[in-house]
């Protein structure tokens, strides 16, 4: 069983390794793609990060992350993120769109600011050939991280904005959605699946942000969702993205990568 389409989101090993060490480790394990985070790139410097990634000859399945359109300075910050994604040769810039503005209770206003922000940065993204992947986040994050909470909502935005915008589908955020199968099929018809992220939903979840599970340790039916994604025509990378302060961040990085490979293979069955 091949791992040619496996990517590792580098947040998965961020406590163990810096960007250079993480990329070297992925190569050592035969992994062909990575998704770095901006803070990891900033720490090493953009030019050096580009050298490390090109030197290792790994694909960059995405770049995390842009968005946060309800925060001050978002437009300039997203333009910089687009420039970095272009330099890294990233297949898309992943967008976490932003929660309610500080001291606001107006969800409608937040969603309008997100749509306006996306429209404002889209020309720069198109000019630099960086697709924008809107990632719907689980509704528990509507207050602070994203008011785009379902795949349907993300696709509505991408459909209205047009070329250069699509979605990042992350099992952690969408597994519970009764419309998931239909919306994945819709995303396929629109050719708007730009990224597919996997990690499991643990029961109980002990931390809203940093207790994501390794595939197989929680309740998500990965083979089923994978069939929907494949039926929708997606042939890109499957990216393992696990923030795990109680478990995987405390283990040796090589053990984490070995487990990611094993469990990824199990999702293909
Ligand atoms: Zn994700």
XYZ file of N, CA and C and ligand atoms in Angstrom:
808
model
N 0.853 -1.202 0.000
C 0.000 0.000 0.000
C 0.890 1.255 0.000
N 0.662 2.127 -0.931
C 1.570 3.269 -1.111
C 1.212 4.454 -0.199
N 2.241 5.213 0.120
C 1.972 6.449 0.876
C 2.292 7.682 0.028
N 2.250 7.501 -1.291
C 2.558 8.616 -2.204
C 1.631 9.810 -2.014
N 0.414 9.579 -1.525
C -0.550 10.675 -1.387
C -0.733 11.108 0.074
N 0.210 10.695 0.914
C 0.157 11.106 2.320
C 0.970 12.387 2.512
N 0.383 13.332 3.198
C 1.105 14.543 3.584
C 1.050 14.678 5.106
N 2.082 15.276 5.665
C 2.083 15.535 7.101
C 1.994 17.040 7.336
N 0.943 17.429 8.033
C 0.851 18.812 8.484
C 1.856 18.962 9.625
N 2.764 19.916 9.484
C 3.914 19.947 10.397
C 3.562 20.381 11.821
N 2.327 20.829 12.041
C 1.884 21.066 13.424
C 1.866 19.749 14.205
N 1.719 18.646 13.495
C 1.645 17.320 14.124
C 2.917 16.994 14.918
N 4.034 17.549 14.467
C 5.316 17.285 15.146
C 5.999 18.584 15.571
N 5.199 19.611 15.792
C 5.789 20.932 16.036
C 6.510 21.027 17.383
N 6.094 20.193 18.344
C 6.757 20.233 19.649
C 8.069 19.447 19.626
N 8.207 18.549 18.663
C 9.410 17.711 18.593
C 10.491 18.354 17.736
N 10.087 18.994 16.614
C 11.065 19.403 15.608
C 10.771 20.788 15.053
N 11.829 21.462 14.603
C 11.605 22.669 13.809
C 11.352 22.242 12.357
N 11.142 23.216 11.490
C 10.754 22.893 10.112
C 11.805 22.032 9.422
N 13.064 22.402 9.601
C 14.123 21.648 8.920
C 14.144 20.183 9.405
N 14.120 20.006 10.713
C 14.163 18.646 11.274
C 12.928 17.840 10.864
N 11.785 18.511 10.834
C 10.538 17.819 10.484
C 10.560 17.369 9.026
N 11.042 18.245 8.142
C 11.108 17.872 6.717
C 12.092 16.722 6.530
N 13.240 16.799 7.191
C 14.226 15.706 7.085
C 13.630 14.389 7.579
N 12.873 14.464 8.679
C 12.256 13.251 9.226
C 11.224 12.688 8.259
N 10.426 13.555 7.652
C 9.430 13.076 6.678
C 10.120 12.351 5.533
N 11.202 12.927 5.027
C 11.941 12.285 3.933
C 12.437 10.907 4.379
N 12.975 10.861 5.599
C 13.469 9.607 6.153
C 12.387 8.518 6.182
N 11.143 8.938 6.408
C 10.034 7.977 6.497
C 9.348 7.755 5.145
N 9.881 8.347 4.097
C 9.302 8.141 2.767
C 8.058 8.961 2.485
N 7.848 10.005 3.293
C 6.668 10.868 3.124
C 6.984 11.931 2.076
N 6.039 12.129 1.150
C 6.339 12.940 -0.038
C 5.802 14.370 0.018
N 5.067 14.718 1.081
C 4.468 16.058 1.126
C 4.324 16.536 2.565
N 4.387 17.843 2.720
C 4.221 18.456 4.045
C 3.341 19.699 3.919
N 2.832 20.149 5.063
C 2.118 21.428 5.135
C 2.684 22.188 6.334
N 3.547 23.173 6.068
C 4.132 23.932 7.182
C 3.209 25.035 7.683
N 3.434 25.460 8.906
C 2.713 26.599 9.485
C 3.565 27.850 9.394
N 2.916 28.979 9.427
C 3.635 30.252 9.249
C 4.657 30.485 10.352
N 4.326 30.133 11.588
C 5.291 30.392 12.665
C 6.544 29.533 12.490
N 6.381 28.345 11.922
C 7.547 27.486 11.670
C 8.433 28.098 10.575
N 7.783 28.657 9.560
C 8.525 29.293 8.463
C 9.202 30.567 8.962
N 8.493 31.331 9.780
C 9.059 32.574 10.312
C 10.300 32.283 11.153
N 10.216 31.228 11.941
C 11.319 30.895 12.842
C 12.597 30.569 12.074
N 12.448 29.850 10.979
C 13.624 29.469 10.187
C 13.973 30.552 9.171
N 13.037 31.399 8.840
C 13.199 32.393 7.784
C 12.634 31.831 6.495
N 11.968 32.693 5.711
C 11.291 32.214 4.491
C 12.292 31.638 3.491
N 13.392 32.358 3.249
C 14.345 31.912 2.226
C 14.922 30.546 2.586
N 15.268 30.375 3.862
C 15.852 29.107 4.283
C 14.793 27.992 4.240
N 13.559 28.317 4.614
C 12.474 27.327 4.548
C 12.268 26.855 3.111
N 12.306 27.801 2.174
C 12.162 27.437 0.755
C 13.303 26.519 0.344
N 14.535 26.867 0.778
C 15.699 26.025 0.436
C 15.542 24.605 0.991
N 15.108 24.501 2.243
C 14.954 23.190 2.876
C 13.917 22.350 2.116
N 12.793 22.980 1.784
C 11.698 22.248 1.151
C 12.043 21.850 -0.285
N 12.619 22.792 -1.032
C 12.995 22.464 -2.428
C 14.124 21.435 -2.413
N 15.058 21.606 -1.475
C 16.193 20.681 -1.379
C 15.740 19.260 -1.071
N 14.691 19.145 -0.267
C 14.186 17.819 0.109
C 13.269 17.245 -0.973
N 12.890 18.106 -1.925
C 12.011 17.685 -3.017
C 10.687 17.116 -2.502
N 10.113 17.772 -1.521
C 8.779 17.384 -1.047
C 7.736 18.365 -1.600
N 6.540 17.851 -1.823
C 5.424 18.720 -2.199
C 4.968 19.498 -0.972
N 4.353 20.640 -1.232
C 3.751 21.414 -0.144
C 2.241 21.391 -0.399
N 1.558 20.487 0.329
C 0.143 20.251 0.035
C -0.737 21.414 0.471
N -0.180 22.290 1.311
C -0.917 23.479 1.738
C 0.000 24.311 2.614
N -0.460 25.517 2.926
C 0.296 26.380 3.836
C -0.692 26.919 4.858
N -0.354 26.730 6.145
C -1.253 27.109 7.233
C -0.702 28.333 7.967
N -1.434 29.329 8.182
C -2.697 29.534 7.563
C -2.941 31.021 7.410
N -3.899 31.372 6.557
C -4.364 32.752 6.431
C -5.746 32.853 7.041
N -6.412 33.980 6.756
C -7.782 34.159 7.225
C -7.872 35.175 8.340
N -8.618 34.839 9.396
C -8.838 35.726 10.541
C -9.295 37.122 10.073
N -10.273 37.115 9.166
C -10.696 38.359 8.523
C -11.438 39.312 9.456
N -11.797 38.830 10.654
C -12.481 39.718 11.585
C -11.488 40.427 12.517
N -10.195 40.201 12.295
C -9.165 40.862 13.114
C -8.579 42.049 12.363
N -8.076 43.050 13.113
C -7.459 44.207 12.460
C -6.214 43.787 11.677
N -5.991 44.440 10.546
C -4.770 44.177 9.763
C -4.811 42.906 8.947
N -6.008 42.297 8.848
C -6.100 40.978 8.205
C -5.735 41.007 6.722
N -6.112 42.066 6.052
C -5.905 42.075 4.589
C -4.409 42.055 4.263
N -3.652 42.938 4.901
C -2.197 42.968 4.660
C -1.562 41.653 5.071
N -2.001 41.128 6.201
C -1.418 39.882 6.692
C -1.697 38.733 5.718
N -2.892 38.702 5.163
C -3.208 37.647 4.199
C -2.416 37.807 2.901
N -2.183 39.041 2.500
C -1.351 39.235 1.298
C 0.054 38.693 1.540
N 0.593 38.926 2.750
C 1.923 38.367 3.063
C 1.881 36.838 3.082
N 0.823 36.290 3.633
C 0.699 34.818 3.667
C 0.650 34.250 2.245
N -0.027 34.957 1.358
C -0.101 34.527 -0.051
C 1.296 34.565 -0.680
N 2.056 35.612 -0.398
C 3.430 35.714 -0.936
C 4.283 34.550 -0.434
N 4.152 34.244 0.850
C 4.931 33.136 1.423
C 4.514 31.805 0.793
N 3.213 31.607 0.650
C 2.713 30.358 0.043
C 3.244 30.206 -1.377
N 3.279 31.317 -2.123
C 3.796 31.274 -3.500
C 5.279 30.910 -3.489
N 6.050 31.512 -2.580
C 7.491 31.225 -2.505
C 7.738 29.757 -2.177
N 6.888 29.192 -1.328
C 7.053 27.797 -0.908
C 6.515 26.806 -1.941
N 5.811 27.329 -2.951
C 5.197 26.441 -3.935
C 4.031 25.657 -3.366
N 3.319 26.259 -2.415
C 2.202 25.563 -1.764
C 1.029 25.382 -2.734
N 0.370 24.248 -2.625
C -0.771 23.979 -3.508
C -1.981 24.819 -3.142
N -2.039 25.302 -1.892
C -3.098 26.221 -1.500
C -2.694 26.911 -0.196
N -3.371 28.025 0.074
C -3.270 28.665 1.383
C -4.546 28.296 2.142
N -4.371 27.650 3.299
C -5.518 27.228 4.104
C -6.005 28.421 4.926
N -7.324 28.649 4.886
C -7.883 29.824 5.566
C -8.799 29.431 6.722
N -8.444 29.897 7.906
C -9.337 29.856 9.061
C -9.907 31.265 9.155
N -11.200 31.389 8.881
C -11.724 32.687 8.444
C -11.902 33.747 9.529
N -11.956 33.340 10.793
C -12.111 34.337 11.858
C -13.441 34.194 12.583
N -13.409 34.399 13.903
C -14.619 34.316 14.716
C -15.273 35.671 14.856
N -16.099 35.793 15.875
C -16.730 37.085 16.148
C -15.659 38.139 16.415
N -15.910 39.370 15.972
C -14.994 40.462 16.289
C -15.014 40.681 17.805
N -13.915 41.210 18.377
C -13.856 41.414 19.827
C -15.092 42.172 20.338
N -15.670 41.697 21.395
C -16.856 42.247 22.062
C -18.100 42.367 21.173
N -18.152 41.595 20.098
C -19.331 41.592 19.226
C -20.153 40.325 19.446
N -21.481 40.445 19.208
C -22.332 39.265 19.224
C -23.011 39.080 17.871
N -22.493 39.785 16.874
C -23.165 39.842 15.578
C -22.548 38.861 14.582
N -23.114 37.649 14.547
C -22.599 36.621 13.636
C -22.735 37.032 12.166
N -23.841 37.681 11.841
C -24.080 38.113 10.465
C -23.007 39.083 10.008
N -22.664 40.009 10.896
C -21.632 40.998 10.586
C -20.266 40.309 10.409
N -19.965 39.348 11.288
C -18.689 38.628 11.170
C -18.627 37.900 9.837
N -19.724 37.273 9.447
C -19.714 36.519 8.187
C -19.595 37.446 6.987
N -20.164 38.636 7.098
C -20.020 39.605 6.012
C -18.568 40.068 5.910
N -17.944 40.297 7.071
C -16.533 40.725 7.045
C -15.645 39.635 6.454
N -15.988 38.398 6.706
C -15.221 37.289 6.122
C -15.365 37.291 4.593
N -16.590 37.413 4.124
C -16.811 37.424 2.668
C -16.094 38.611 2.028
N -16.182 39.779 2.663
C -15.514 40.974 2.129
C -13.998 40.807 2.144
N -13.473 40.227 3.221
C -12.030 40.018 3.332
C -11.519 39.074 2.264
N -12.255 37.988 2.042
C -11.881 37.038 0.987
C -11.844 37.733 -0.375
N -12.879 38.515 -0.644
C -12.939 39.212 -1.935
C -11.779 40.192 -2.072
N -11.366 40.793 -0.955
C -10.293 41.797 -1.005
C -8.934 41.160 -1.305
N -8.689 39.946 -0.842
C -7.369 39.337 -1.060
C -7.324 38.428 -2.288
N -8.485 38.112 -2.834
C -8.531 37.159 -3.948
C -7.722 37.607 -5.177
N -7.782 38.881 -5.564
C -6.982 39.274 -6.742
C -5.481 39.004 -6.547
N -4.972 39.258 -5.341
C -3.555 39.006 -5.055
C -3.260 37.499 -5.108
N -4.193 36.707 -4.617
C -4.017 35.247 -4.662
C -4.014 34.744 -6.099
N -4.948 35.255 -6.880
C -5.005 34.827 -8.294
C -3.730 35.234 -9.029
N -3.272 36.464 -8.796
C -2.075 36.956 -9.493
C -0.857 36.108 -9.155
N -0.841 35.553 -7.951
C 0.308 34.740 -7.511
C 0.054 33.230 -7.635
N -1.088 32.881 -8.238
C -1.426 31.464 -8.461
C -1.440 30.669 -7.162
N -2.007 31.277 -6.132
C -2.170 30.580 -4.847
C -3.668 30.365 -4.603
N -4.158 29.143 -4.784
C -5.575 28.876 -4.493
C -5.875 29.093 -3.006
N -7.032 29.655 -2.726
C -7.451 29.905 -1.340
C -8.403 28.795 -0.905
N -8.013 28.054 0.123
C -8.818 26.930 0.600
C -9.511 27.315 1.900
N -10.805 27.568 1.810
C -11.596 27.933 2.989
C -11.860 26.663 3.801
N -11.413 26.672 5.045
C -11.610 25.484 5.890
C -12.755 25.750 6.867
N -13.901 25.065 6.671
C -14.949 25.229 7.683
C -14.473 24.615 8.996
N -14.737 25.324 10.098
C -14.334 24.839 11.416
C -15.561 24.391 12.200
N -15.368 23.387 13.026
C -16.425 22.900 13.919
C -17.097 24.104 14.611
N -18.437 24.060 14.755
C -19.135 25.233 15.319
C -18.676 25.649 16.715
N -17.977 24.776 17.441
C -17.492 25.181 18.774
C -16.475 26.314 18.679
N -15.994 26.605 17.458
C -15.019 27.688 17.283
C -15.648 28.980 16.743
N -16.967 29.027 16.632
C -17.590 30.201 16.012
C -17.282 31.472 16.798
N -17.128 31.343 18.109
C -16.848 32.518 18.927
C -15.485 33.119 18.657
N -14.472 32.272 18.479
C -13.123 32.832 18.462
C -12.301 32.530 17.209
N -12.686 31.522 16.421
C -11.795 31.168 15.314
C -12.413 31.239 13.940
N -13.645 30.766 13.821
C -14.263 30.842 12.497
C -15.774 30.802 12.571
N -16.397 31.740 11.892
C -17.853 31.745 11.742
C -18.263 31.022 10.467
N -17.308 30.358 9.808
C -17.646 29.467 8.693
C -17.578 28.061 9.260
N -18.738 27.427 9.447
C -18.791 26.228 10.291
C -19.278 24.962 9.607
N -19.755 25.095 8.376
C -20.158 23.878 7.658
C -19.551 23.916 6.256
N -19.456 22.725 5.672
C -18.945 22.644 4.306
C -19.870 23.394 3.351
N -21.161 23.338 3.607
C -22.118 24.052 2.741
C -21.843 25.555 2.734
N -21.604 26.080 3.937
C -21.321 27.512 4.072
C -20.017 27.878 3.343
N -18.991 27.059 3.510
C -17.708 27.323 2.849
C -17.868 27.272 1.332
N -18.663 26.302 0.861
C -18.866 26.184 -0.588
C -19.697 27.336 -1.139
N -20.662 27.809 -0.335
C -21.436 28.986 -0.769
C -20.490 30.162 -1.020
N -19.554 30.356 -0.095
C -18.575 31.445 -0.249
C -17.712 31.217 -1.495
N -17.174 30.009 -1.626
C -16.270 29.717 -2.740
C -16.999 29.826 -4.081
N -18.264 29.413 -4.080
C -19.022 29.484 -5.325
C -19.275 30.938 -5.719
N -19.585 31.767 -4.725
C -19.842 33.180 -5.011
C -18.565 33.904 -5.446
N -17.432 33.531 -4.853
C -16.172 34.218 -5.163
C -15.566 33.743 -6.475
N -15.809 32.485 -6.835
C -15.365 31.996 -8.132
C -13.954 31.461 -8.155
N -13.348 31.545 -9.316
C -12.053 30.933 -9.592
C -10.998 31.289 -8.533
N -10.226 30.278 -8.144
C -9.155 30.522 -7.176
C -9.577 30.321 -5.730
N -10.843 29.957 -5.522
C -11.295 29.681 -4.158
C -11.950 28.302 -4.096
N -11.677 27.603 -3.016
C -12.271 26.286 -2.802
C -12.304 25.987 -1.324
N -12.289 24.702 -0.981
C -12.408 24.333 0.431
C -11.311 23.353 0.852
N -10.980 23.422 2.138
C -10.167 22.394 2.781
C -11.134 21.616 3.670
N -11.241 20.328 3.424
C -12.160 19.485 4.195
C -11.353 18.756 5.257
N -11.650 19.051 6.521
C -10.929 18.458 7.643
C -11.922 17.613 8.446
N -11.639 16.317 8.541
C -12.595 15.407 9.187
C -12.956 15.861 10.601
N -11.996 16.427 11.323
C -12.221 16.851 12.703
C -13.373 17.856 12.789
N -13.468 18.699 11.770
C -14.446 19.786 11.791
C -15.801 19.410 11.208
N -15.844 18.433 10.309
C -17.079 18.206 9.548
C -17.707 16.826 9.723
N -17.078 15.952 10.494
C -17.517 14.547 10.529
C -18.961 14.382 10.995
N -19.445 15.305 11.824
C -20.754 15.222 12.469
C -21.898 15.684 11.567
N -21.587 16.295 10.432
C -22.554 17.042 9.622
C -23.433 16.082 8.816
N -24.758 16.155 9.012
C -25.669 15.242 8.299
C -25.666 15.520 6.797
N -25.195 16.697 6.392
C -25.161 17.025 4.965
C -23.789 16.726 4.344
N -22.914 16.058 5.102
C -21.528 15.934 4.635
C -21.408 15.221 3.290
N -22.069 14.085 3.145
C -21.918 13.335 1.895
C -22.376 14.184 0.705
N -23.523 14.812 0.854
C -24.064 15.619 -0.246
C -23.163 16.815 -0.550
N -22.603 17.428 0.498
C -21.766 18.612 0.277
C -20.399 18.237 -0.303
N -19.871 17.066 0.053
C -18.623 16.612 -0.576
C -18.866 16.376 -2.073
N -20.008 15.766 -2.389
C -20.345 15.546 -3.804
C -20.473 16.888 -4.538
N -21.103 17.859 -3.875
C -21.235 19.200 -4.475
C -19.859 19.826 -4.707
N -18.988 19.696 -3.704
C -17.637 20.249 -3.830
C -16.907 19.626 -5.014
N -17.140 18.328 -5.215
C -16.532 17.644 -6.346
C -17.059 18.173 -7.677
N -18.378 18.349 -7.751
C -18.976 18.870 -9.003
C -18.425 20.242 -9.337
N -18.131 21.020 -8.312
C -17.607 22.387 -8.513
C -16.080 22.391 -8.672
N -15.433 21.223 -8.551
C -13.954 21.122 -8.568
C -13.329 22.023 -7.512
N -13.884 21.994 -6.323
C -13.416 22.916 -5.286
C -12.841 22.219 -4.056
N -12.503 20.960 -4.144
C -11.795 20.331 -3.021
C -10.308 20.587 -3.218
N -9.761 21.487 -2.430
C -8.348 21.859 -2.567
C -7.462 21.114 -1.572
N -8.057 20.619 -0.490
C -7.252 19.912 0.510
C -8.152 18.993 1.322
N -7.550 17.895 1.812
C -8.274 16.949 2.664
C -7.404 16.637 3.875
N -7.877 17.042 5.043
C -7.130 16.857 6.298
C -7.790 15.767 7.133
N -6.971 14.948 7.779
C -7.550 13.923 8.653
C -6.927 13.940 10.055
N -7.794 13.684 11.031
C -7.423 13.346 12.400
C -8.734 12.921 13.049
N -8.666 12.311 14.210
C -9.864 11.693 14.774
C -10.500 12.567 15.863
N -11.778 12.300 16.127
C -12.522 12.972 17.202
C -12.558 12.043 18.415
N -11.873 12.480 19.478
C -11.783 11.651 20.672
C -13.009 11.844 21.561
N -13.441 10.763 22.205
C -14.526 10.821 23.196
C -13.985 10.309 24.523
N -13.862 11.177 25.548
C -14.181 12.610 25.482
C -13.026 13.401 24.862
N -13.339 14.609 24.388
C -12.318 15.553 23.947
C -11.992 16.450 25.143
N -10.731 16.453 25.552
C -10.357 17.132 26.801
C -9.963 18.590 26.614
N -9.666 18.965 25.378
C -9.298 20.351 25.085
C -9.859 20.675 23.706
N -10.538 21.823 23.585
C -11.240 22.130 22.331
C -10.292 22.279 21.152
N -9.052 22.666 21.422
C -8.113 22.936 20.330
C -7.032 21.877 20.211
N -6.529 21.412 21.341
C -5.264 20.669 21.324
C -5.403 19.202 21.748
N -6.587 18.623 21.532
C -6.776 17.214 21.883
C -7.343 16.431 20.701
N -6.749 16.658 19.533
C -7.166 15.894 18.360
C -6.582 14.493 18.429
N -7.307 13.547 17.868
C -6.882 12.158 17.963
C -6.193 11.632 16.719
N -5.352 10.625 16.926
C -4.786 9.852 15.825
C -5.907 9.025 15.200
N -5.883 8.890 13.876
C -6.915 8.115 13.190
C -7.009 6.710 13.807
N -8.224 6.309 14.138
C -8.434 4.999 14.745
C -8.644 5.070 16.245
N -8.264 6.181 16.870
C -8.416 6.307 18.326
C -9.740 6.954 18.724
N -10.507 7.421 17.748
C -11.763 8.110 18.060
C -12.944 7.517 17.315
N -13.888 8.357 16.943
C -15.185 7.862 16.449
C -15.450 8.158 14.966
N -14.472 8.708 14.257
C -14.715 9.074 12.850
C -14.554 7.854 11.937
N -15.495 7.711 11.010
C -15.482 6.606 10.045
C -14.680 7.050 8.808
N -13.350 6.887 8.878
C -12.484 7.387 7.800
C -12.699 6.692 6.455
N -12.817 5.351 6.425
C -13.021 4.723 5.108
C -14.280 5.254 4.407
N -15.332 5.507 5.192
C -16.567 6.005 4.580
C -16.371 7.405 3.994
N -15.781 8.309 4.766
C -15.580 9.676 4.273
C -14.605 9.665 3.084
N -13.599 8.807 3.173
C -12.640 8.700 2.069
C -13.360 8.271 0.775
N -14.310 7.334 0.885
C -15.061 6.914 -0.314
C -15.820 8.092 -0.911
N -16.411 8.910 -0.068
C -17.133 10.092 -0.566
C -16.172 11.054 -1.268
N -15.006 11.246 -0.647
C -14.018 12.178 -1.214
C -13.518 11.664 -2.570
N -13.280 10.367 -2.643
C -12.797 9.795 -3.908
C -13.889 9.829 -4.968
N -15.128 9.542 -4.543
C -16.248 9.585 -5.500
C -16.443 10.996 -6.042
N -16.030 11.987 -5.261
C -16.144 13.381 -5.699
C -15.010 13.764 -6.648
N -14.102 12.821 -6.894
C -13.051 13.082 -7.876
C -11.757 13.620 -7.305
N -11.666 13.707 -5.983
C -10.437 14.258 -5.388
C -9.303 13.250 -5.491
N -8.172 13.687 -6.004
C -7.013 12.809 -6.162
C -5.768 13.407 -5.511
N -5.949 14.426 -4.686
C -4.806 15.115 -4.072
C -4.325 14.410 -2.808
N -3.527 15.132 -2.035
C -2.943 14.564 -0.832
C -3.972 14.443 0.294
N -3.740 13.449 1.147
C -4.453 13.340 2.416
C -3.471 13.760 3.492
N -3.855 14.807 4.211
C -2.905 15.438 5.130
C -3.280 15.112 6.570
N -2.341 14.535 7.302
C -2.579 14.233 8.716
C -2.239 15.476 9.539
N -3.215 15.952 10.292
C -3.043 17.193 11.060
C -3.539 16.965 12.485
N -2.612 16.759 13.408
C -2.990 16.416 14.782
C -2.330 17.368 15.781
N -3.156 18.131 16.491
C -2.646 18.933 17.623
C -2.962 18.120 18.874
N -1.951 17.706 19.607
C -2.194 16.751 20.685
C -1.278 16.982 21.874
N -1.696 17.911 22.733
C -0.808 18.265 23.848
C -0.732 17.187 24.917
N -1.751 16.301 24.976
C -1.732 15.267 26.016
C -1.044 13.982 25.565
N -0.815 13.845 24.273
C -0.395 12.535 23.775
C 0.721 12.632 22.730
N 0.358 12.938 21.469
C 1.327 12.786 20.387
C 2.442 13.815 20.429
N 2.178 14.991 20.972
C 3.253 15.986 21.086
C 4.276 15.579 22.151
N 3.915 14.583 22.985
C 4.830 14.166 24.047
C 5.639 12.929 23.654
N 5.376 12.406 22.471
C 6.089 11.189 22.056
C 7.222 11.539 21.090
N 8.170 10.624 20.927
C 9.235 10.875 19.958
C 8.651 11.079 18.552
N 9.200 12.055 17.815
C 8.673 12.382 16.488
C 8.644 11.201 15.537
N 9.689 10.371 15.578
C 9.713 9.225 14.662
C 8.572 8.249 14.943
N 8.237 8.090 16.218
C 7.103 7.228 16.577
C 5.798 7.824 16.038
N 5.672 9.144 16.131
C 4.466 9.809 15.624
C 4.332 9.578 14.122
N 5.417 9.779 13.392
C 5.343 9.610 11.932
C 5.057 8.154 11.554
N 5.709 7.225 12.256
C 5.438 5.800 11.984
C 3.959 5.488 12.192
N 3.403 6.029 13.271
C 1.987 5.771 13.572
C 1.082 6.439 12.537
N 1.423 7.666 12.134
C 0.634 8.346 11.098
C 0.565 7.480 9.836
N 1.700 6.903 9.454
C 1.749 6.088 8.225
C 0.870 4.848 8.375
N 1.049 4.150 9.508
C 0.243 2.943 9.762
C -1.254 3.239 9.739
N -1.646 4.255 10.481
C -3.070 4.560 10.631
C -3.648 5.136 9.334
N -2.842 5.885 8.603
C -3.285 6.380 7.283
C -3.605 5.207 6.383
N -2.716 4.227 6.362
C -2.954 3.037 5.524
C -4.271 2.357 5.901
N -4.551 2.319 7.197
C -5.798 1.679 7.649
C -7.030 2.437 7.146
N -6.903 3.743 6.921
C -8.056 4.510 6.412
C -8.321 4.197 4.944
N -7.351 3.570 4.256
C -7.529 3.290 2.822
C -8.276 1.983 2.584
N -8.470 1.211 3.656
C -9.085 -0.105 3.458
C -10.557 -0.021 3.157
Zn -7.207 21.268 8.942
